[in-house]
Structures are given as structure tokens and as C-alpha cells.
Short mmCIF file of C-alpha atoms in Angstrom, two decimals:
data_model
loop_
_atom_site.label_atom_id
_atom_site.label_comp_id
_atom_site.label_asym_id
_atom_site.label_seq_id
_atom_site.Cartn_x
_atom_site.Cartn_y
_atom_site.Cartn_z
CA UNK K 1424 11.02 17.74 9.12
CA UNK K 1425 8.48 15.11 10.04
CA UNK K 1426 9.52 13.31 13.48
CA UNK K 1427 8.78 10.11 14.28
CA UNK K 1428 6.12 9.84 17.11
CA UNK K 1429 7.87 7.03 19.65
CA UNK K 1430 5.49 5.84 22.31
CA UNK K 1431 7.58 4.45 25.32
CA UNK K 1432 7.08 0.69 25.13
CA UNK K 1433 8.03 -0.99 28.32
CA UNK K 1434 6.12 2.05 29.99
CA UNK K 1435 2.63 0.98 28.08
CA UNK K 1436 -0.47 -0.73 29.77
CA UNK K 1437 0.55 -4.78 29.74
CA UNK K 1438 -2.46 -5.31 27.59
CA UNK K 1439 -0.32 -3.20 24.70
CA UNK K 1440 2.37 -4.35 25.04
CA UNK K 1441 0.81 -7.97 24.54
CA UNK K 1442 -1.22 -7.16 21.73
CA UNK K 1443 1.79 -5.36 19.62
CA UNK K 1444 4.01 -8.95 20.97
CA UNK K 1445 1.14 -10.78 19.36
CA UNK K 1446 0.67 -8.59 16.34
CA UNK K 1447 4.80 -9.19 15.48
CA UNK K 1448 4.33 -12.74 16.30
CA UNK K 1449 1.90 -13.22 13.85
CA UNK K 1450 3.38 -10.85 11.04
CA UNK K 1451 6.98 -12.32 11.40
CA UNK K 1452 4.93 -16.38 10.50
CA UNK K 1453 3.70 -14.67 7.71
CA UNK K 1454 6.94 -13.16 6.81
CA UNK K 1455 8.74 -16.77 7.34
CA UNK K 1456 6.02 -18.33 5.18
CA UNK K 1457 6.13 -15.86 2.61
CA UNK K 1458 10.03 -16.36 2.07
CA UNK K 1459 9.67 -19.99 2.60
CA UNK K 1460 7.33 -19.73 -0.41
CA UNK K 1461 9.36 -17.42 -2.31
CA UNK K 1462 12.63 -19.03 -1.85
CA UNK K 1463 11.21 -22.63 -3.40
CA UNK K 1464 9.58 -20.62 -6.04
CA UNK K 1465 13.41 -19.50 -7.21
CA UNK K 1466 14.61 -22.89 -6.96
CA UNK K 1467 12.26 -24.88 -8.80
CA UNK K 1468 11.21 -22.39 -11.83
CA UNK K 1469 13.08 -21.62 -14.75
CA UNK K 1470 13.89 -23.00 -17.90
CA UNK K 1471 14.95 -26.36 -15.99
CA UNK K 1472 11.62 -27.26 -14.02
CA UNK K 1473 11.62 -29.07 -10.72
CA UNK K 1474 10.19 -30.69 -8.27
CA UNK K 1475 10.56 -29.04 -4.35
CA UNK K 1476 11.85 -32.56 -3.63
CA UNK K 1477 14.69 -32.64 -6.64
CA UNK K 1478 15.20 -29.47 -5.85
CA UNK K 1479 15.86 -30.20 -2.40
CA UNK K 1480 17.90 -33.04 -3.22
CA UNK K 1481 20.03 -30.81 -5.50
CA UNK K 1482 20.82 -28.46 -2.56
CA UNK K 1483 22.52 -31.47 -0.58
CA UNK K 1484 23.91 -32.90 -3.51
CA UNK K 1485 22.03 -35.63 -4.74
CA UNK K 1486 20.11 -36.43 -7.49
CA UNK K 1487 20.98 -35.72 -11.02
CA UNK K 1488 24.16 -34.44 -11.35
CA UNK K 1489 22.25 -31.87 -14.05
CA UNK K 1490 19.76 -31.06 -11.44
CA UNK K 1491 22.51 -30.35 -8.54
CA UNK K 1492 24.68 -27.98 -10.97
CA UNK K 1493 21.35 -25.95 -11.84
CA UNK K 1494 20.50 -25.96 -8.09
CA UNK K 1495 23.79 -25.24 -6.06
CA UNK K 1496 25.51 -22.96 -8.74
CA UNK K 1497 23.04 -21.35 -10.35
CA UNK K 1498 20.23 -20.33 -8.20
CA UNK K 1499 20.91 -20.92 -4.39
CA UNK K 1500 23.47 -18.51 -4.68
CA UNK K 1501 21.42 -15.85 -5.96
CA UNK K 1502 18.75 -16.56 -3.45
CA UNK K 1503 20.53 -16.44 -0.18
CA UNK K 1504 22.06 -13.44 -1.99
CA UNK K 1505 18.76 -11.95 -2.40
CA UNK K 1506 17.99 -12.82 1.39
CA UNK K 1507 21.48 -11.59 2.69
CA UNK K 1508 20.76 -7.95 0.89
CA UNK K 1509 17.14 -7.63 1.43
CA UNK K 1510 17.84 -7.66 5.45
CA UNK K 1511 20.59 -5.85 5.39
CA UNK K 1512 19.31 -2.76 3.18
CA UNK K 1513 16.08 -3.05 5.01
CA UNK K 1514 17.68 -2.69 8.82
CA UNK K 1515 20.39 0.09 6.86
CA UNK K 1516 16.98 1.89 6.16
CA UNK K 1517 15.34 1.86 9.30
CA UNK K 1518 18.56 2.80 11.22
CA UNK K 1519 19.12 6.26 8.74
CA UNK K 1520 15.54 7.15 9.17
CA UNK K 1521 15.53 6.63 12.56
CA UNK K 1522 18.55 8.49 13.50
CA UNK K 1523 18.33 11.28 11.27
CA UNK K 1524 14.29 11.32 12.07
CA UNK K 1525 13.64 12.08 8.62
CA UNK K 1526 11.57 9.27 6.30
CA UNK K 1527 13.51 10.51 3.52
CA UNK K 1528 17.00 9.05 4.71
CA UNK K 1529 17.67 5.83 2.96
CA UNK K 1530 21.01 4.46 1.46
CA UNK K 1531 20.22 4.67 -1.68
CA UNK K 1532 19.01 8.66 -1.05
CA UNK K 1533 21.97 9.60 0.68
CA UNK K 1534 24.67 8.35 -1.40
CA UNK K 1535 25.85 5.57 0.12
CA UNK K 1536 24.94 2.44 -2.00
CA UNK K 1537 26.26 4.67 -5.04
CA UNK K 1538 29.19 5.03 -3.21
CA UNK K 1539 29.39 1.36 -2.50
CA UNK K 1540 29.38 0.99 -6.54
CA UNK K 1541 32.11 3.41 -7.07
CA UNK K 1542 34.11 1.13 -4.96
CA UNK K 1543 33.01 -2.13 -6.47
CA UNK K 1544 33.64 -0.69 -9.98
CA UNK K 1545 37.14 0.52 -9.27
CA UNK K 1546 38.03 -2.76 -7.95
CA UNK K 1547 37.11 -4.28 -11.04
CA UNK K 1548 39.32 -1.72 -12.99
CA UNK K 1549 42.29 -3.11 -11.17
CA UNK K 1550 41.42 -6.46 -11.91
CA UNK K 1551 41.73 -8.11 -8.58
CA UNK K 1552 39.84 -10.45 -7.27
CA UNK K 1553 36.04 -10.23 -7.19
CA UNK K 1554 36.20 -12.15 -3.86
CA UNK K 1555 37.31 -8.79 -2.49
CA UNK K 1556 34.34 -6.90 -3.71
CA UNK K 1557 32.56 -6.60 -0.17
CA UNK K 1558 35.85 -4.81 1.02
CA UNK K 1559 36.04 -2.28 -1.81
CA UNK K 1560 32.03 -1.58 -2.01
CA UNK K 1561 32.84 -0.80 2.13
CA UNK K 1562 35.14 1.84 0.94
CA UNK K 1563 32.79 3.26 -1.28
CA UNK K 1564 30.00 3.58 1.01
CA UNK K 1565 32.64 4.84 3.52
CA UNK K 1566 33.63 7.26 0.92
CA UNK K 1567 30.10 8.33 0.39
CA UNK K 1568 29.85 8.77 3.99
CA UNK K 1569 32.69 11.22 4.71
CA UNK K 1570 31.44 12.91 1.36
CA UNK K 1571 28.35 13.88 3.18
CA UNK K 1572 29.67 14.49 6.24
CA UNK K 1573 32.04 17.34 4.67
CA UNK K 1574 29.45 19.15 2.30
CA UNK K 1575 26.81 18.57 4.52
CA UNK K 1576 27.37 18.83 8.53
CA UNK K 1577 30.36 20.81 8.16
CA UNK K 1578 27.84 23.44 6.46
CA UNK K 1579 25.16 23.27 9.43
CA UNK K 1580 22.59 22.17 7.02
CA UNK K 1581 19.27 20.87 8.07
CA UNK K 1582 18.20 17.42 7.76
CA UNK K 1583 16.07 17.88 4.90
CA UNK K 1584 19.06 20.02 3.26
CA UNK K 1585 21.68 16.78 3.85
CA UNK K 1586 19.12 14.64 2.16
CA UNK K 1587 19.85 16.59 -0.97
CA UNK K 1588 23.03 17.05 -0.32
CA UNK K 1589 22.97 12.64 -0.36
CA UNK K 1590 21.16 12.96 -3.47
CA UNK K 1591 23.42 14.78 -4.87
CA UNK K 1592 26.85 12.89 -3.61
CA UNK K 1593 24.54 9.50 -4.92
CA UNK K 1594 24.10 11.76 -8.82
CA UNK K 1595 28.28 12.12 -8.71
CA UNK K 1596 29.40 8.78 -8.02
CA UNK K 1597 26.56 7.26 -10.26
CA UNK K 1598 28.05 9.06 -13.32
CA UNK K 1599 32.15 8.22 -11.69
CA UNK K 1600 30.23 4.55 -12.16
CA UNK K 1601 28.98 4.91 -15.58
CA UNK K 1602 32.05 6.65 -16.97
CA UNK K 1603 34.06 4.19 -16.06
CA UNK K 1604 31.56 1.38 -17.25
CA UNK K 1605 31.84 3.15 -20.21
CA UNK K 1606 35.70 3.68 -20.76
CA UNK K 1607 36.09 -0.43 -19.82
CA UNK K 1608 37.23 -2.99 -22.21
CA UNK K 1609 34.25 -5.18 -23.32
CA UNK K 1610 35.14 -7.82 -21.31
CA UNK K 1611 35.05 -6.18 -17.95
CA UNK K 1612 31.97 -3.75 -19.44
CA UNK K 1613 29.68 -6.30 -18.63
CA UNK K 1614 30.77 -7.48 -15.11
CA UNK K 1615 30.95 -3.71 -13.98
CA UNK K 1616 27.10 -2.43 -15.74
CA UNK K 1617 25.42 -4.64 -13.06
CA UNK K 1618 26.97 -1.31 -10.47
CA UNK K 1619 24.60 0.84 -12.38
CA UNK K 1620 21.13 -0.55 -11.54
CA UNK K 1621 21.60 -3.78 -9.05
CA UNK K 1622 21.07 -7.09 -10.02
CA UNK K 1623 21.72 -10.62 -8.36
CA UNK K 1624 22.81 -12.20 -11.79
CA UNK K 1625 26.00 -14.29 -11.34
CA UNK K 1626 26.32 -14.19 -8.17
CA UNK K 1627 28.67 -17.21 -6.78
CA UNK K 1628 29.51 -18.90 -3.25
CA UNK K 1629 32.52 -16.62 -2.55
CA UNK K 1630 30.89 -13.73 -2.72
CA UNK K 1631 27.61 -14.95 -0.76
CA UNK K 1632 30.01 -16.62 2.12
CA UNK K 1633 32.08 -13.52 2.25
CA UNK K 1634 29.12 -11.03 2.24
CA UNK K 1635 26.64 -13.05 4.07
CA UNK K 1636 29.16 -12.84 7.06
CA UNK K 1637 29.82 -9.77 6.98
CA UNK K 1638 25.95 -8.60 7.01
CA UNK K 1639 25.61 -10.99 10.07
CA UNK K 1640 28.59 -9.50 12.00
CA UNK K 1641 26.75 -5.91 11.38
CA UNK K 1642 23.38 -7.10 12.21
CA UNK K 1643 24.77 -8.10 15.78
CA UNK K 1644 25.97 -4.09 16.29
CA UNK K 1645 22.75 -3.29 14.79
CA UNK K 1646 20.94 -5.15 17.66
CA UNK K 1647 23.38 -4.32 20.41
CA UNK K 1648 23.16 -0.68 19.53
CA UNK K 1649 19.13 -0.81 19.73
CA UNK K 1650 18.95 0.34 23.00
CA UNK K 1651 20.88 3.49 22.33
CA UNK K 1652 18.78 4.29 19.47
CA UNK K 1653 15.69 3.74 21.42
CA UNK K 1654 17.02 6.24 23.79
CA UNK K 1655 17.80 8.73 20.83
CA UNK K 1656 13.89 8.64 19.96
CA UNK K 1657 13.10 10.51 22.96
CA UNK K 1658 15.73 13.88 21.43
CA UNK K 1659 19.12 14.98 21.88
CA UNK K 1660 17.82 16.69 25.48
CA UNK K 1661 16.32 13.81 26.94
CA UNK K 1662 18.73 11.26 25.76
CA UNK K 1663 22.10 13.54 27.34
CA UNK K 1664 20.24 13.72 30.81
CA UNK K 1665 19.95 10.13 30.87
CA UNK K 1666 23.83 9.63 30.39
CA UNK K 1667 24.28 8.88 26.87
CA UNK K 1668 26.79 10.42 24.62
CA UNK K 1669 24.85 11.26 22.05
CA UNK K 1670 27.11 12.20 19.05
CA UNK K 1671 28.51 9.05 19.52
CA UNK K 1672 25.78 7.06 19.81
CA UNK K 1673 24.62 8.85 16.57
CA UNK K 1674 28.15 8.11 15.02
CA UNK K 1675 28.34 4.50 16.00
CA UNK K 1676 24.40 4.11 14.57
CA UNK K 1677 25.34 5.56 11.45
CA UNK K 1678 28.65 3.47 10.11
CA UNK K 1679 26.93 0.28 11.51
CA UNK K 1680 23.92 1.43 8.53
CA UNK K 1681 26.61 2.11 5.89
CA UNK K 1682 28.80 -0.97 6.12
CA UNK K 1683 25.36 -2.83 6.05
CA UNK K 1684 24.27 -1.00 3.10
CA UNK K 1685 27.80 -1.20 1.39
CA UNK K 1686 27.88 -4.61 2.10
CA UNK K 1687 24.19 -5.17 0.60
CA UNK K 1688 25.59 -3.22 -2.42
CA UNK K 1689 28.72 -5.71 -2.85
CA UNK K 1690 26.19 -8.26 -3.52
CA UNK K 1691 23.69 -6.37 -5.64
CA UNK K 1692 24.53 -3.38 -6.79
CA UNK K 1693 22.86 -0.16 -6.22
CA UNK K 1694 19.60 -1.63 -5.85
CA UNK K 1695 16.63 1.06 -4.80
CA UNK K 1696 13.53 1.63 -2.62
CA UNK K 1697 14.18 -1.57 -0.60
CA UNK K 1698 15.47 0.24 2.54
CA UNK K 1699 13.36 3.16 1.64
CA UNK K 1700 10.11 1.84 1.82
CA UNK K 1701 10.28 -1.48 3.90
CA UNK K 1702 10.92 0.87 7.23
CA UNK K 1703 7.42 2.79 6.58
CA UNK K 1704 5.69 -0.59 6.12
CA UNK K 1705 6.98 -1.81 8.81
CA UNK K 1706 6.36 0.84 11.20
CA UNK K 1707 2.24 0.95 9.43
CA UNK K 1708 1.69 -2.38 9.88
CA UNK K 1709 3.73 -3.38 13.05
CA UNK K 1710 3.73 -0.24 15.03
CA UNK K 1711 6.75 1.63 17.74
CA UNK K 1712 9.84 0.80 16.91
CA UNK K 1713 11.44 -2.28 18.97
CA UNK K 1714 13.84 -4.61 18.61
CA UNK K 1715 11.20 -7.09 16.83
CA UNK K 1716 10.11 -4.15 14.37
CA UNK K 1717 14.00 -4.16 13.11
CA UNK K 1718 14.23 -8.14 13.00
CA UNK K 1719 10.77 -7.81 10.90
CA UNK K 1720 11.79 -5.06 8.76
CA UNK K 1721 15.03 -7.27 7.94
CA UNK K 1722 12.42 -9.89 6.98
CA UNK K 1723 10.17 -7.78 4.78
CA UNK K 1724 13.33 -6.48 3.12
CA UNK K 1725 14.90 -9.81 1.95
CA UNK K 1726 11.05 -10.58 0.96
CA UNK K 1727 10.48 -7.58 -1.11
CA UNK K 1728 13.53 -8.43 -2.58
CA UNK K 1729 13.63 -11.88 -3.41
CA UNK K 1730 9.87 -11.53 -4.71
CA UNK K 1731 11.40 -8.50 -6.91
CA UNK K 1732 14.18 -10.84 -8.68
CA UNK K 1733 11.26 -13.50 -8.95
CA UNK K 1734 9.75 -11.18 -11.20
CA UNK K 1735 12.27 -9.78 -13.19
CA UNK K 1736 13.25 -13.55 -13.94
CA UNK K 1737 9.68 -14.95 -14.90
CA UNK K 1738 7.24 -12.55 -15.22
CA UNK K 1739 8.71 -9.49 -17.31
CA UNK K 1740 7.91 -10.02 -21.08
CA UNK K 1741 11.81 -8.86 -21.40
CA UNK K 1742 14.59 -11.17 -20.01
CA UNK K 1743 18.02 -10.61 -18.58
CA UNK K 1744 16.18 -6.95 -16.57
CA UNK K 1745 17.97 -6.60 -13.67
CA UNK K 1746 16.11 -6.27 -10.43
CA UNK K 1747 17.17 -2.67 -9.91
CA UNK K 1748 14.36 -1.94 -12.45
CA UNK K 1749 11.73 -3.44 -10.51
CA UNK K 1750 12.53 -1.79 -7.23
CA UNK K 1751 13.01 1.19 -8.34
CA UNK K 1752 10.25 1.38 -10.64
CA UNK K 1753 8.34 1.36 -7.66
CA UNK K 1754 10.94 3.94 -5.58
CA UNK K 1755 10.36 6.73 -8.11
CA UNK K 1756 6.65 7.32 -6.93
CA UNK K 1757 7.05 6.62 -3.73
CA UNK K 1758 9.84 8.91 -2.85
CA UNK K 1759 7.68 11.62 -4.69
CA UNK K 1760 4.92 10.74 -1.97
CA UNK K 1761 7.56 11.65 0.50
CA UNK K 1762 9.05 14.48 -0.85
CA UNK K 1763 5.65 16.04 -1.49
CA UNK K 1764 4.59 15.30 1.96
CA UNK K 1765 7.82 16.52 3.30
CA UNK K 1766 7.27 20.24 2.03
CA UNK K 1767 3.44 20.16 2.75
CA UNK K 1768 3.07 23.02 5.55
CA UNK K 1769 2.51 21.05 8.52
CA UNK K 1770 6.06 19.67 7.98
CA UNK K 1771 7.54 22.25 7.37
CA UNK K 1772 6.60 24.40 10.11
CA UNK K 1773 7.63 21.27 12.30
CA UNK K 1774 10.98 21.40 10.76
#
């Protein structure tokens, strides 16, 4: 198993710590300028050109009332949807690989955004309300969650070994997902095969106001539980004789990752290699983990996102793709990269 190395921050030379400050400083402006750019990009292009000023008029409600309906129903949604799941699947990831110290540990590996489907699809089944889609995705991923727990810990499996173990709890509920999908009447069919690859298509206010606050509550426990999980870096030894309860610290870590995950999921589906890769850019480009490298990582996730929908929308010769295909068109050869590296023989003798 291939540990993190964690360098003690606030015990590093002042000159370090100053120059990795500077370093996030400067990659978080290019972050904010990169989803500035992005995010007017999506709401001037399409079939309806505008302007960034009509388009900015549109958000507020002036202007055309064409140009506002195009605007405020059509594509702001999707984009602060795009925004809203990109952070949260990108802090998800870099909790999971964190806390199980593993770079193979992602949502989308270990079951839970397929679980976050199943939950999303069944609601649908029952007809209720889609405004209570973030709710039944969080049982899913909860589901998904105590899935693993039972076939994995309860077995004393390795970390490695509950990665497959998520793979394979991720394979069952994807087929529950596409069973069901299949079995639907054809009016429903359609709503529920966005569950089996991810896509931002349709998305409306409700379900960006409900979701979008729900990812923010979770991001505060995600930041309030950073020190803990800095202190879980240093191992299970050294973190117990400095007074922390580890299991539950590890506990505590892990639901606040699924029900940001889950809630991700409500809004896109199972969308992959977001919070799988966007942790191990992060950490290459930005360094130790702080609290700034998780803010950052958030950042680069609703980027990698949002630029992912931009080009399943415009730059695909085939329209209508959802943006599951993009991301995980990339995912497939980098978690081979991983897993490859994973059972090299340096890792595995550190295992």
C-alpha cells in the first residue's frame, strides 16, 4: 500500500512554509481565473450566442426576455451545478485517499457514487418528487457505505483488498441501476439513464438550491475535521498518544466524504475520475496536505468539471454525450496507472 509521505507543516523552516503559502496563493488566482473563464464560456456559447454583457444581464433578469429564459433556466443551473459537484467530489476524493492512505480510494472506486444512483433511481421508481433526490442519492451512498463496511472490515481485509471489495459493491449497484433503467416505462427511462454515466443535462433551481446547500453544510465538517485528519497522517500510533480517538475520527472523516459524494451524485450522476485524479494533482502541483490544498482541490474539481461539460456540449462531433463520458474516458487509464503502480514491488512490500 503506498503511504502518503506528510511533512509536518507548522514545524517547517518559515522560508517553506512561505514559499508553499505563496505557491497556493498563486495556483488558487489561476484556479479563480480559470473558472471565471470557464463559467462565461457556458453562458454565452451555444446555439443562442451572447454577449458576456447580455449574458450578464440575463442572470439578473434583464434584457430580452428570450435571452433571460436561455440564461437563468437553461444554463446557470447547470453551471453552478457543475461547480457545486466538482468541489464536492474533489474534497470526497482527497478525504478517502487520505484516510484510507491508499491513492486508489475514490467515490466512484469504492462504491459510493453508484450507490448514490441506486438511491436516486429508486426514488424515481416511486415517482416522488425529484426535489427529494439529494435525500435518496444520501441513502444510496449510505447504503454503499455500510455495504463495504460489512464485506469488507468485518473480513479484516487490507486496504488494497476493500478497494476491490468497493469496486465490486460499485459493479452491483451499477447493474441494480441499469435493470431498473431498463424495466422503466419510457417516460421515466429517460430521466433515470442520466444515473448510469453522470450528466448535468436538465438540471433546475430546486435541485441546485437543495444540493448546493447541502455540499456547503458538508464542506464546513470537512474543514472543521481537518485538523483531525492532519493528525491521522502521522499513523494510528502517533495520533492515539496525542489524545485522539482515532476510529472515530476515521468514522466521522469518512461519512462527511460520502454524503459529499452522494450529494455530488444527486446532481450528476455517477460521474468518474473527478475525485480520483484532482487529489494527485493537487498534492503534485501544490504540495503537503493543508487546509488550502483541500480548498484548492475543491477548486480544481469544479474546474475539471465544468471544463468537461464544456466539451461534451461544444466540442464532441456527437451531441447530447453526457459528461460521464468525458471524465471517465480519461479515469480508465489513469486508474490503470494506479493500479499498476500499486502492485509494482516497492508497494507491495510497503503494504
Amino acid at each position: 500500500m503506498t503511504v502518503f509521505a506528510v511533512r509536518d507543516i507548522e514545524a517547517a523552516p518559515g522560508g517553506a512554509r512561505t514559499r508553499q503559502r505563496r505557491r497556493l496563493a498563486l495556483l488558487a488566482c489561476c484556479g479563480v481565473v480559470a473558472l471565471f473563464v470557464l463559467v462565461t464560456l457556458a453562458l454565452t456559447t451555444g446555439q443562442l450566442p451572447l454577449s458576456p454583457s447580455v449574458a450578464l444581464r440575463g442572470l439578473v433578469g434583464l434584457g430580452d426576455p428570450g435571452d433571460v429564459l436561455v440564461v437563468q433556466d437553461f444554463r446557470a443551473p447547470r453551471v453552478i451545478a457543475a461547480v457545486v459537484a466538482g468541489v464536492g467530489l474533489g474534497v470526497a476524493g482527497s478525504l478517502l485517499q487520505r484516510v484510507f492512505r491508499n491513492p486508489l480510494a475514490s467515490p466512484d472506486v469504492m462504491g459510493v457514487t453508484g450507490g448514490a444512483s441506486f438511491g436516486a433511481v429508486v426514488l424515481l421508481a416511486t415517482g416522488a418528487s425529484q426535489t427529494l433526490i439529494p435525500m435518496a442519492a444520501l441513502g444510496g451512498g449510505l447504503l454503499a457505505a455500510l455495504l463495504l463496511g460489512v464485506f469488507g472490515w468485518r473480513s479484516g481485509l487490507t486496504v488494497t483488498r476493500l478497494v476491490l471489495v468497493g469496486l465490486a459493491v460499485q459493479a452491483g449497484l451499477a447493474a441494480a441501476v441499469n435493470l431498473m433503467v431498463v424495466r422503466f416505462p419510457a417516460e421515466l427511462a429517460g430521466s433515470a439513464l442520466q444515473w448510469t454515466t453522470g450528466s448535468l443535462y436538465g438540471r433546475t433551481w430546486a435541485e441546485v438550491g437543495a444540493g448546493g446547500g447541502a455540499v456547503a453544510l458538508a464542506l464546513v465538517a470537512a474543514f472543521a475535521l481537518q485538523r483531525r485528519l492532519a493528525v491521522l497522517d502521522l499513523g494510528d500510533e502517533s495520533a492515539g498518544g496525542l489524545g485522539l480517538n482515532t476510529s472515530a475520527a476515521r468514522l466521522q472523516l469518512l461519512l462527511t466524504a460520502v454524503i459529499l459524494a452522494s450529494l455530488a451524485a444527486a446532481l450528476t450522476g455517477p460521474v468518474a475520475f473527478v475525485a480520483l485524479a484532482v487529489p494527485h494533482l493537487v498534492r503534485f502541483v501544490a504540495g503537503p496536505p493543508t487546509p488550502g490544498t483541500l480548498a484548492l482541490t475543491g477548486l480544481a474539481g469544479a474546474v475539471l468539471l465544468l471544463a468537461s461539460d464544456l466539451v461534451v456540449q461544444h466540442l464532441l462531433p456527437v451531441s447530447g454525450l453526457p459528461v460521464g463520458v468525458v471524465t471517465a474516458t480519461l479515469g480508465a487509464p489513469w486508474l490503470l496507472v494506479l493500479m499498476i503502480r500499486q502492485s509494482s514491488p516497492v508497494n507491495r512490500s510497503s503494504a
